[in-house]
């Protein structure tokens, strides 16, 4: 029996983005209060834990991005590495602290006002990886033309929206756009070979 690795990776992106989005939305929209108060919400660890599971599943399916490299293989590799690094460092690494460590501290003396030494550097590197990865992958998608152009635009726009620092619950919009782009890549990974996807997305270019 043969295993369709590409199909499994596509399903991982689809399922992972849905699970992660649901977890983040539930945690941030249902938690009362703001700031450190949200960590006292009894269901915060549950919802954030659900989001973490989704992030891990996304990481498992992320390599399918490289199968769409086409005419931009180097940009695809840079984009993949940047997004993977940011996903592991921010969503999984820092996300674990947000989900379990901070709620514990909030109920046992409070969360320290000062961050641990070196954490700002760690976060800065992760954010840089996210920016470079999203922009490079977005450009790669536009150049390779093996996926619809709007996926590349969505990846770049998610990065720009994140840089704006949207207020309140609006800060979830960049993540939503980013997850939507990965979800779409998972859908197209299930549809078949990149050349066939290109023919469907760019009929004029394919016939020329």
XYZ file of N, CA, C and O in Angstrom:
832
model
N 0.840 -1.191 0.000
C 0.000 0.000 0.000
C 0.882 1.251 0.000
O 1.810 1.369 0.797
N 0.665 2.158 -0.954
C 1.435 3.380 -1.043
C 0.790 4.479 -0.207
O -0.426 4.548 -0.063
N 1.641 5.329 0.326
C 1.164 6.426 1.164
C 1.327 7.735 0.393
O 2.419 8.042 -0.098
N 0.273 8.472 0.248
C 0.305 9.765 -0.436
C 0.796 10.824 0.549
O -0.004 11.440 1.272
N 2.127 11.011 0.584
C 2.713 11.937 1.548
C 2.244 13.360 1.278
O 1.957 14.125 2.209
N 2.162 13.721 0.005
C 1.708 15.061 -0.348
C 0.283 15.308 0.160
O -0.031 16.361 0.698
N -0.583 14.290 -0.002
C -1.949 14.420 0.472
C -2.019 14.531 1.983
O -2.794 15.332 2.524
N -1.196 13.754 2.678
C -1.170 13.826 4.140
C -0.702 15.199 4.611
O -1.249 15.757 5.573
N 0.312 15.749 3.926
C 0.807 17.077 4.290
C -0.265 18.133 4.033
O -0.432 19.077 4.819
N -0.993 17.970 2.929
C -2.078 18.898 2.644
C -3.151 18.857 3.713
O -3.625 19.901 4.179
N -3.526 17.651 4.131
C -4.516 17.512 5.198
C -3.989 18.102 6.500
O -4.757 18.675 7.294
N -2.680 17.965 6.744
C -2.093 18.528 7.969
C -2.250 20.048 7.990
O -2.581 20.634 9.034
N -2.027 20.704 6.849
C -2.206 22.154 6.793
C -3.664 22.535 6.994
O -3.975 23.505 7.701
N -4.566 21.779 6.372
C -5.993 22.087 6.484
C -6.476 21.918 7.924
O -7.078 22.828 8.506
N -6.222 20.744 8.491
C -6.680 20.458 9.854
C -5.962 21.355 10.862
O -6.581 21.909 11.788
N -4.654 21.517 10.690
C -3.874 22.310 11.632
C -4.314 23.756 11.701
O -4.448 24.322 12.792
N -4.558 24.370 10.534
C -4.974 25.778 10.534
C -6.354 25.960 11.162
O -6.589 26.935 11.878
N -7.249 25.009 10.904
C -8.588 25.104 11.496
C -8.513 24.979 13.014
O -9.098 25.783 13.753
N -7.785 23.971 13.492
C -7.670 23.742 14.936
C -6.995 24.930 15.621
O -7.454 25.413 16.671
N -5.900 25.412 15.034
C -5.178 26.536 15.634
C -6.043 27.788 15.663
O -6.100 28.502 16.677
N -6.735 28.067 14.563
C -7.585 29.259 14.502
C -8.700 29.197 15.535
O -8.986 30.193 16.217
N -9.333 28.038 15.668
C -10.404 27.870 16.655
C -9.871 28.089 18.075
O -10.489 28.771 18.898
N -8.698 27.526 18.359
C -8.110 27.673 19.685
C -7.784 29.114 20.022
O -8.133 29.611 21.110
N -7.148 29.811 19.088
C -6.781 31.201 19.344
C -8.011 32.100 19.459
O -8.056 32.995 20.308
N -8.991 31.880 18.598
C -10.204 32.686 18.655
C -10.940 32.481 19.980
O -11.368 33.449 20.619
N -11.072 31.215 20.391
C -11.778 30.925 21.638
C -11.053 31.544 22.832
O -11.681 32.156 23.706
N -9.740 31.398 22.872
C -8.971 31.911 24.004
C -9.051 33.429 24.099
O -9.252 33.995 25.186
N -8.901 34.100 22.964
C -8.796 35.557 22.999
C -10.132 36.278 22.969
O -10.223 37.423 23.418
N -11.173 35.633 22.445
C -12.472 36.286 22.390
C -13.339 35.975 23.601
O -14.215 36.770 23.963
N -13.113 34.835 24.225
C -13.946 34.441 25.367
C -13.344 34.831 26.712
O -14.069 34.921 27.706
N -12.032 35.033 26.745
C -11.393 35.390 28.015
C -11.812 36.790 28.448
O -11.733 37.735 27.665
N -12.279 36.956 29.669
C -12.669 38.279 30.160
C -11.444 39.126 30.490
O -10.365 38.607 30.754
N -11.635 40.430 30.477
C -10.546 41.315 30.849
C -9.544 41.504 29.727
O -9.780 41.155 28.569
N -8.396 42.056 30.081
C -7.332 42.309 29.120
C -5.991 42.206 29.822
O -5.912 42.131 31.051
N -4.928 42.227 29.047
C -3.601 42.139 29.629
C -3.386 40.821 30.354
O -3.817 39.762 29.896
N -2.737 40.892 31.502
C -2.444 39.684 32.278
C -3.695 39.046 32.871
O -3.658 37.896 33.326
N -4.801 39.760 32.864
C -6.039 39.208 33.426
C -6.529 37.987 32.649
O -7.165 37.098 33.220
N -6.230 37.942 31.354
C -6.732 36.825 30.538
C -6.152 35.491 30.998
O -6.767 34.434 30.806
N -4.972 35.528 31.598
C -4.333 34.289 32.028
C -5.016 33.670 33.252
O -4.721 32.529 33.616
N -5.915 34.420 33.872
C -6.669 33.882 35.001
C -7.962 33.192 34.552
O -8.655 32.581 35.358
N -8.264 33.311 33.276
C -9.459 32.661 32.722
C -9.277 31.153 32.807
O -8.266 30.605 32.344
N -10.241 30.441 33.381
C -10.074 29.022 33.679
C -9.884 28.163 32.424
O -9.222 27.115 32.479
N -10.460 28.582 31.312
C -10.343 27.791 30.088
C -9.203 28.238 29.178
O -9.052 27.710 28.084
N -8.424 29.211 29.634
C -7.316 29.704 28.810
C -6.329 28.594 28.448
O -5.988 28.439 27.267
N -5.837 27.805 29.411
C -4.897 26.731 29.041
C -5.494 25.722 28.063
O -4.788 25.207 27.180
N -6.799 25.431 28.208
C -7.449 24.490 27.311
C -7.446 25.011 25.877
O -7.019 24.317 24.943
N -7.914 26.234 25.689
C -8.016 26.793 24.345
C -6.634 27.030 23.728
O -6.418 26.757 22.542
N -5.715 27.532 24.520
C -4.364 27.740 24.008
C -3.689 26.402 23.710
O -2.897 26.291 22.768
N -4.000 25.388 24.510
C -3.466 24.048 24.243
C -3.984 23.492 22.926
O -3.250 22.849 22.170
N -5.261 23.753 22.639
C -5.838 23.340 21.351
C -5.098 24.034 20.211
O -4.759 23.409 19.194
N -4.840 25.327 20.374
C -4.111 26.074 19.348
C -2.704 25.504 19.159
O -2.211 25.410 18.024
N -2.054 25.115 20.249
C -0.713 24.530 20.160
C -0.720 23.232 19.360
O 0.176 22.984 18.553
N -1.728 22.402 19.587
C -1.848 21.161 18.818
C -1.973 21.483 17.335
O -1.333 20.858 16.483
N -2.787 22.488 17.018
C -2.936 22.904 15.631
C -1.623 23.383 15.040
O -1.297 23.063 13.888
N -0.854 24.139 15.816
C 0.434 24.636 15.335
C 1.404 23.495 15.019
O 2.134 23.544 14.025
N 1.424 22.489 15.874
C 2.312 21.338 15.642
C 1.909 20.599 14.371
O 2.759 20.199 13.567
N 0.597 20.436 14.170
C 0.114 19.757 12.958
C 0.486 20.568 11.719
O 0.874 20.010 10.687
N 0.377 21.896 11.806
C 0.777 22.755 10.692
C 2.248 22.545 10.366
O 2.634 22.433 9.190
N 3.086 22.514 11.398
C 4.523 22.324 11.187
C 4.817 21.012 10.464
O 5.725 20.938 9.630
N 4.024 19.981 10.757
C 4.225 18.686 10.106
C 3.859 18.747 8.619
O 4.464 18.041 7.791
N 2.876 19.569 8.277
C 2.458 19.648 6.884
C 3.149 20.729 6.079
O 3.042 20.763 4.851
N 3.892 21.610 6.747
C 4.493 22.768 6.087
C 5.430 22.420 4.924
O 5.485 23.176 3.943
N 6.193 21.322 4.977
C 7.103 21.015 3.865
C 6.432 20.880 2.507
O 7.105 20.971 1.478
N 5.101 20.674 2.470
C 4.420 20.548 1.180
C 4.559 21.826 0.361
O 4.411 21.811 -0.871
N 4.866 22.928 1.029
C 5.077 24.199 0.333
C 6.169 24.054 -0.727
O 6.087 24.640 -1.815
N 7.187 23.265 -0.427
C 8.331 23.130 -1.332
C 7.969 22.430 -2.632
O 8.683 22.553 -3.626
N 6.872 21.686 -2.659
C 6.473 20.996 -3.890
C 5.892 21.961 -4.916
O 5.672 21.576 -6.067
N 5.649 23.218 -4.509
C 5.127 24.222 -5.426
C 6.213 25.191 -5.879
O 5.908 26.261 -6.412
N 7.481 24.831 -5.678
C 8.591 25.756 -5.925
C 8.629 26.274 -7.358
O 8.850 27.461 -7.594
N 8.423 25.408 -8.331
C 8.395 25.850 -9.721
C 9.629 26.626 -10.113
O 10.757 26.156 -9.971
N 9.414 27.870 -10.580
C 10.518 28.707 -11.062
C 11.169 29.524 -9.953
O 12.037 30.352 -10.240
N 10.770 29.339 -8.721
C 11.353 30.119 -7.618
C 11.748 29.201 -6.460
O 11.265 29.359 -5.336
N 12.629 28.219 -6.710
C 12.959 27.260 -5.645
C 13.681 27.876 -4.453
O 13.407 27.529 -3.308
N 14.599 28.812 -4.699
C 15.361 29.399 -3.597
C 14.460 30.232 -2.686
O 14.575 30.170 -1.455
N 13.577 31.015 -3.292
C 12.660 31.824 -2.486
C 11.718 30.933 -1.691
O 11.375 31.251 -0.548
N 11.295 29.813 -2.281
C 10.428 28.887 -1.557
C 11.149 28.306 -0.333
O 10.553 28.166 0.733
N 12.423 27.966 -0.501
C 13.193 27.399 0.616
C 13.351 28.429 1.727
O 13.155 28.124 2.911
N 13.711 29.675 1.339
C 13.866 30.738 2.343
C 12.536 30.993 3.052
O 12.485 31.150 4.279
N 11.453 31.034 2.275
C 10.138 31.247 2.868
C 9.753 30.128 3.817
O 9.241 30.387 4.917
N 9.994 28.903 3.390
C 9.664 27.754 4.244
C 10.466 27.787 5.547
O 9.895 27.613 6.631
N 11.766 28.004 5.445
C 12.621 28.013 6.641
C 12.188 29.121 7.598
O 12.098 28.909 8.819
N 11.916 30.313 7.054
C 11.511 31.426 7.905
C 10.202 31.165 8.615
O 10.082 31.394 9.826
N 9.209 30.676 7.872
C 7.903 30.415 8.478
C 7.982 29.269 9.476
O 7.386 29.313 10.556
N 8.736 28.226 9.139
C 8.873 27.092 10.061
C 9.546 27.535 11.359
O 9.110 27.164 12.454
N 10.615 28.325 11.233
C 11.322 28.802 12.425
C 10.405 29.653 13.296
O 10.364 29.490 14.527
N 9.663 30.557 12.672
C 8.750 31.417 13.438
C 7.639 30.600 14.083
O 7.246 30.856 15.226
N 7.127 29.611 13.354
C 6.056 28.771 13.889
C 6.517 28.016 15.127
O 5.804 27.933 16.132
N 7.733 27.487 15.067
C 8.265 26.723 16.200
C 8.627 27.642 17.364
O 8.319 27.349 18.521
N 9.264 28.770 17.063
C 9.745 29.663 18.115
C 8.609 30.449 18.765
O 8.556 30.564 19.999
N 7.704 30.999 17.952
C 6.627 31.834 18.489
C 5.407 31.022 18.900
O 5.023 31.001 20.067
N 4.800 30.362 17.920
C 3.538 29.671 18.194
C 3.699 28.503 19.153
O 2.869 28.299 20.045
N 4.751 27.700 18.955
C 4.939 26.525 19.811
C 5.761 26.866 21.049
O 5.354 26.579 22.176
N 6.920 27.489 20.851
C 7.796 27.793 21.979
C 7.205 28.811 22.937
O 6.912 28.508 24.100
N 7.005 30.032 22.442
C 6.420 31.074 23.288
C 4.968 30.751 23.629
O 4.479 31.093 24.710
N 4.277 30.058 22.704
C 2.886 29.692 22.948
C 2.721 28.771 24.140
O 1.715 28.833 24.862
N 3.700 27.905 24.368
C 3.657 27.018 25.532
C 3.717 27.822 26.827
O 3.011 27.524 27.799
N 4.551 28.865 26.821
C 4.628 29.742 27.985
C 3.310 30.474 28.205
O 2.814 30.582 29.340
N 2.729 30.975 27.105
C 1.459 31.691 27.202
C 0.336 30.779 27.693
O -0.556 31.216 28.431
N 0.387 29.517 27.273
C -0.716 28.601 27.584
C -0.658 28.057 29.006
O -1.699 27.914 29.660
N 0.544 27.756 29.491
C 0.630 27.032 30.755
C 1.453 27.725 31.848
O 1.081 27.676 33.023
N 2.546 28.381 31.456
C 3.423 28.984 32.469
C 2.799 30.264 33.042
O 2.718 30.435 34.266
N 2.343 31.160 32.187
C 1.784 32.422 32.670
C 0.504 32.232 33.485
O 0.327 32.914 34.497
N -0.411 31.330 33.078
C -1.576 31.101 33.949
C -1.189 30.599 35.331
O -1.818 30.965 36.336
N -0.153 29.766 35.393
C 0.318 29.268 36.697
C 0.879 30.418 37.534
O 0.573 30.550 38.721
N 1.713 31.254 36.894
C 2.287 32.382 37.617
C 1.214 33.375 38.053
O 1.309 33.956 39.138
N 0.196 33.566 37.207
C -0.871 34.514 37.543
C -1.599 34.110 38.811
O -2.079 34.967 39.568
N -1.684 32.813 39.079
C -2.354 32.328 40.280
C -1.424 32.064 41.443
O -1.864 31.626 42.505
N -0.132 32.305 41.251
C 0.853 32.055 42.317
C 1.823 33.232 42.443
O 3.028 33.117 42.208
N 1.274 34.362 42.786
C 2.130 35.519 43.047
C 2.172 36.547 41.939
O 2.718 37.632 42.134
N 1.657 36.225 40.784
C 1.630 37.189 39.693
C 2.746 36.990 38.674
O 3.784 36.384 38.970
N 2.529 37.506 37.493
C 3.514 37.401 36.418
C 4.551 38.501 36.582
O 4.189 39.675 36.729
N 5.837 38.176 36.584
C 6.881 39.208 36.736
C 6.768 40.273 35.648
O 6.484 39.965 34.487
N 6.977 41.515 36.047
C 6.878 42.618 35.088
C 8.031 42.606 34.097
O 7.887 43.029 32.949
N 9.187 42.103 34.531
C 10.374 42.089 33.672
C 10.540 40.720 33.030
O 10.458 39.682 33.695
N 10.763 40.712 31.726
C 10.935 39.454 31.008
C 12.309 38.851 31.311
O 13.244 39.571 31.683
N 12.461 37.532 31.159
C 13.755 36.891 31.391
C 14.823 37.451 30.454
O 14.506 37.842 29.316
N 16.079 37.483 30.881
C 17.160 37.986 30.029
C 17.238 37.194 28.715
O 17.183 35.969 28.702
N 17.373 37.903 27.633
C 17.516 37.247 26.338
C 16.213 36.944 25.634
O 16.200 36.598 24.450
N 15.074 37.082 26.339
C 13.799 36.732 25.725
C 13.449 37.697 24.596
O 12.891 37.288 23.571
N 13.775 38.967 24.779
C 13.482 39.955 23.743
C 14.260 39.640 22.464
O 13.734 39.805 21.351
N 15.490 39.186 22.625
C 16.296 38.811 21.457
C 15.684 37.598 20.766
O 15.574 37.545 19.535
N 15.289 36.607 21.569
C 14.652 35.399 21.031
C 13.400 35.766 20.234
O 13.195 35.298 19.110
N 12.577 36.630 20.803
C 11.337 37.040 20.148
C 11.629 37.856 18.895
O 10.948 37.718 17.875
N 12.663 38.694 18.965
C 13.031 39.505 17.811
C 13.488 38.653 16.634
O 13.120 38.920 15.481
N 14.285 37.629 16.926
C 14.749 36.726 15.876
C 13.565 35.992 15.252
O 13.484 35.824 14.027
N 12.640 35.556 16.092
C 11.463 34.833 15.601
C 10.594 35.731 14.720
O 10.101 35.304 13.670
N 10.395 36.980 15.134
C 9.595 37.914 14.346
C 10.273 38.227 13.020
O 9.611 38.353 11.977
N 11.601 38.362 13.045
C 12.350 38.600 11.803
C 12.193 37.413 10.853
O 11.998 37.599 9.644
N 12.264 36.210 11.413
C 12.077 35.012 10.592
C 10.682 34.983 9.979
O 10.510 34.592 8.813
N 9.686 35.412 10.754
C 8.314 35.439 10.247
C 8.168 36.431 9.099
O 7.539 36.127 8.075
N 8.744 37.617 9.263
C 8.652 38.641 8.219
C 9.354 38.174 6.948
O 8.780 38.219 5.849
N 10.597 37.712 7.100
C 11.361 37.254 5.937
C 10.676 36.064 5.280
O 10.537 35.996 4.050
N 10.217 35.123 6.098
C 9.574 33.929 5.560
C 8.287 34.237 4.823
O 8.062 33.744 3.711
N 7.430 35.070 5.415
C 6.137 35.394 4.798
C 6.321 36.169 3.499
O 5.675 35.867 2.482
N 7.194 37.168 3.520
C 7.410 37.984 2.323
C 8.060 37.160 1.216
O 7.623 37.205 0.058
N 9.088 36.392 1.566
C 9.777 35.587 0.555
C 8.852 34.522 -0.037
O 8.848 34.307 -1.252
N 8.076 33.868 0.811
C 7.164 32.851 0.292
C 6.066 33.497 -0.553
O 5.662 32.941 -1.583
N 5.587 34.668 -0.119
C 4.575 35.365 -0.914
C 5.097 35.716 -2.297
O 4.419 35.493 -3.308
N 6.311 36.252 -2.361
C 6.923 36.583 -3.651
C 7.169 35.314 -4.459
O 6.975 35.287 -5.683
N 7.599 34.248 -3.773
C 7.863 32.985 -4.455
C 6.606 32.436 -5.122
O 6.649 31.932 -6.247
N 5.482 32.538 -4.418
C 4.213 32.063 -4.981
C 3.847 32.870 -6.220
O 3.395 32.321 -7.238
N 4.056 34.180 -6.160
C 3.748 35.037 -7.302
C 4.659 34.740 -8.486
O 4.223 34.779 -9.642
N 5.917 34.430 -8.222
C 6.865 34.164 -9.301
C 6.712 32.768 -9.878
O 6.800 32.574 -11.089
N 6.493 31.783 -9.010
C 6.430 30.393 -9.467
C 5.170 30.124 -10.276
O 5.164 29.286 -11.184
N 4.072 30.795 -9.933
C 2.790 30.647 -10.634
C 2.295 29.197 -10.628
O 1.675 28.738 -11.585
N 2.584 28.496 -9.555
C 2.052 27.140 -9.383
C 0.879 27.128 -8.406
O 0.277 26.085 -8.172
N 0.592 28.299 -7.837
C -0.543 28.500 -6.944
C -1.223 29.801 -7.342
O -0.584 30.682 -7.939
N -2.495 29.977 -7.039
C -3.173 31.243 -7.346
C -2.440 32.435 -6.731
O -1.945 32.360 -5.604
N -2.420 33.537 -7.440
C -1.674 34.720 -7.021
C -2.129 35.243 -5.675
O -1.330 35.790 -4.904
N -3.426 35.091 -5.362
C -3.940 35.687 -4.127
C -3.369 35.035 -2.876
O -3.390 35.641 -1.801
N -2.860 33.812 -3.001
C -2.222 33.175 -1.844
C -0.931 33.912 -1.502
O -0.636 34.184 -0.331
N -0.162 34.249 -2.530
C 1.062 35.014 -2.296
C 0.774 36.376 -1.713
O 1.453 36.839 -0.784
N -0.266 37.039 -2.229
C -0.648 38.354 -1.715
C -1.094 38.250 -0.258
O -0.740 39.091 0.572
N -1.858 37.204 0.068
C -2.337 37.023 1.441
C -1.174 36.857 2.420
O -1.204 37.402 3.534
N -0.145 36.123 2.023
C 1.019 35.929 2.891
C 1.726 37.251 3.168
O 2.108 37.540 4.311
N 1.875 38.062 2.137
C 2.535 39.359 2.312
C 1.659 40.308 3.134
O 2.144 41.007 4.028
N 0.355 40.324 2.835
C -0.569 41.202 3.556
C -0.632 40.849 5.043
O -0.706 41.734 5.902
N -0.586 39.552 5.357
C -0.616 39.142 6.767
C 0.559 39.730 7.528
O 0.430 40.141 8.690
N 1.701 39.798 6.868
C 2.895 40.367 7.492
C 2.730 41.870 7.698
O 3.065 42.411 8.755
N 2.190 42.562 6.687
C 1.984 44.005 6.788
C 0.964 44.348 7.868
O 1.146 45.307 8.628
N -0.112 43.577 7.947
C -1.121 43.809 8.976
C -0.546 43.590 10.371
O -0.874 44.312 11.312
N 0.302 42.561 10.499
C 0.929 42.303 11.791
C 1.805 43.457 12.240
O 1.894 43.769 13.438
N 2.461 44.125 11.286
C 3.339 45.242 11.619
C 2.555 46.462 12.081
O 3.092 47.335 12.771
N 1.261 46.528 11.737
C 0.442 47.676 12.130
C 0.089 47.654 13.616
O -0.239 48.687 14.192
N 0.134 46.448 14.236
C -0.225 46.360 15.648
C -1.672 46.722 15.883
O -1.983 47.659 16.627
N -2.586 46.007 15.244
C -4.010 46.311 15.338
C -4.505 46.218 16.781
O -4.086 45.336 17.529
N -5.408 47.097 17.185
C -5.870 47.130 18.594
C -6.910 46.057 18.897
O -7.596 45.541 17.999
N -7.023 45.738 20.176
C -8.064 44.822 20.635
C -8.007 43.465 19.958
O -6.939 42.945 19.632
N -9.191 42.903 19.740
C -9.273 41.589 19.119
C -8.861 41.610 17.656
O -8.648 40.549 17.051
N -8.715 42.808 17.076
C -8.307 42.908 15.680
C -6.903 42.361 15.463
O -6.504 42.104 14.321
N -6.118 42.220 16.540
C -4.765 41.715 16.378
C -4.757 40.270 15.863
O -3.724 39.770 15.407
N -5.919 39.604 15.916
C -6.031 38.239 15.414
C -6.163 38.188 13.895
O -5.994 37.121 13.297
N -6.471 39.323 13.264
C -6.691 39.344 11.813
C -5.460 38.896 11.021
O -5.583 38.085 10.098
N -4.241 39.405 11.335
C -3.072 38.940 10.578
C -2.881 37.425 10.653
O -2.569 36.783 9.636
N -3.072 36.845 11.845
C -2.958 35.395 11.981
C -4.026 34.694 11.155
O -3.777 33.656 10.545
N -5.227 35.267 11.131
C -6.310 34.675 10.350
C -5.995 34.657 8.868
O -6.240 33.661 8.176
N -5.450 35.766 8.359
C -5.075 35.837 6.940
C -3.952 34.844 6.640
O -3.958 34.160 5.610
N -2.988 34.754 7.547
C -1.858 33.835 7.382
C -2.339 32.380 7.365
O -1.957 31.587 6.486
N -3.198 32.034 8.323
C -3.722 30.672 8.371
C -4.579 30.362 7.143
O -4.580 29.243 6.641
N -5.313 31.367 6.662
C -6.139 31.168 5.466
C -5.269 30.837 4.260
O -5.632 29.982 3.434
N -4.119 31.491 4.147
C -3.200 31.210 3.042
C -2.657 29.788 3.132
O -2.598 29.061 2.128
N -2.273 29.365 4.340
C -1.770 27.999 4.515
C -2.878 26.976 4.275
O -2.640 25.909 3.704
N -4.091 27.295 4.713
C -5.243 26.425 4.467
C -5.447 26.232 2.966
O -5.674 25.113 2.494
N -5.358 27.321 2.207
C -5.532 27.241 0.762
C -4.435 26.393 0.117
O -4.708 25.609 -0.802
N -3.205 26.529 0.599
C -2.115 25.711 0.065
C -2.407 24.239 0.322
O -2.161 23.376 -0.537
N -2.939 23.933 1.506
C -3.304 22.550 1.805
C -4.374 22.031 0.857
O -4.312 20.891 0.392
N -5.360 22.877 0.539
C -6.419 22.492 -0.403
C -5.833 22.160 -1.768
O -6.156 21.125 -2.373
N -4.955 23.026 -2.262
C -4.370 22.798 -3.584
C -3.403 21.619 -3.583
O -3.200 20.978 -4.609
N -2.804 21.329 -2.417
C -1.931 20.154 -2.333
C -2.723 18.875 -2.540
O -2.194 17.870 -3.022
N -3.993 18.889 -2.187
C -4.843 17.712 -2.361
C -5.361 17.574 -3.790
O -5.815 16.498 -4.179
N -5.288 18.639 -4.556
C -5.915 18.641 -5.883
C -5.069 17.969 -6.953
O -5.592 17.598 -7.999
N -3.778 17.858 -6.740
C -2.961 17.202 -7.762
C -1.626 17.877 -7.944
O -1.153 18.627 -7.091
N -1.023 17.622 -9.094
C 0.319 18.115 -9.378
C 0.293 19.626 -9.573
O -0.668 20.185 -10.080
N 1.431 20.311 -9.223
C 1.492 21.758 -9.378
C 1.254 22.228 -10.813
O 0.707 23.302 -11.030
N 1.670 21.425 -11.826
C 1.468 21.855 -13.203
C -0.021 21.904 -13.547
O -0.485 22.783 -14.282
N -0.784 20.964 -13.015
C -2.226 20.995 -13.251
C -2.890 22.159 -12.529
O -3.840 22.754 -13.031
N -2.401 22.450 -11.329
C -2.935 23.590 -10.593
C -2.636 24.879 -11.350
O -3.471 25.774 -11.450
N -1.442 24.960 -11.930
C -1.080 26.147 -12.694
C -1.987 26.303 -13.909
O -2.403 27.410 -14.244
N -2.296 25.206 -14.565
C -3.169 25.274 -15.735
C -4.553 25.796 -15.356
O -5.181 26.535 -16.108
N -5.027 25.396 -14.152
C -6.347 25.849 -13.696
C -6.320 27.303 -13.236
O -7.269 28.053 -13.447
N -5.222 27.700 -12.594
C -5.140 29.059 -12.047
C -4.714 30.091 -13.074
O -5.100 31.251 -13.002
N -3.891 29.661 -14.050
C -3.380 30.579 -15.059
C -3.582 29.993 -16.444
O -2.637 29.616 -17.132
N -4.822 29.871 -16.918
C -5.098 29.228 -18.197
C -4.439 29.932 -19.370
O -3.969 29.291 -20.303
N -4.364 31.260 -19.319
C -3.776 31.982 -20.433
C -2.286 31.706 -20.559
O -1.747 31.501 -21.645
N -1.608 31.654 -19.393
C -0.156 31.400 -19.416
C 0.132 29.979 -19.842
O 1.129 29.694 -20.504
N -0.738 29.031 -19.463
C -0.502 27.642 -19.783
C -0.701 27.365 -21.265
O -0.039 26.506 -21.838
N -1.599 28.124 -21.920
C -1.898 27.884 -23.320
C -0.940 28.592 -24.252
O -0.895 28.320 -25.432
N -0.181 29.528 -23.698
C 0.730 30.294 -24.543
C 2.015 29.544 -24.800
O 2.351 28.626 -24.110
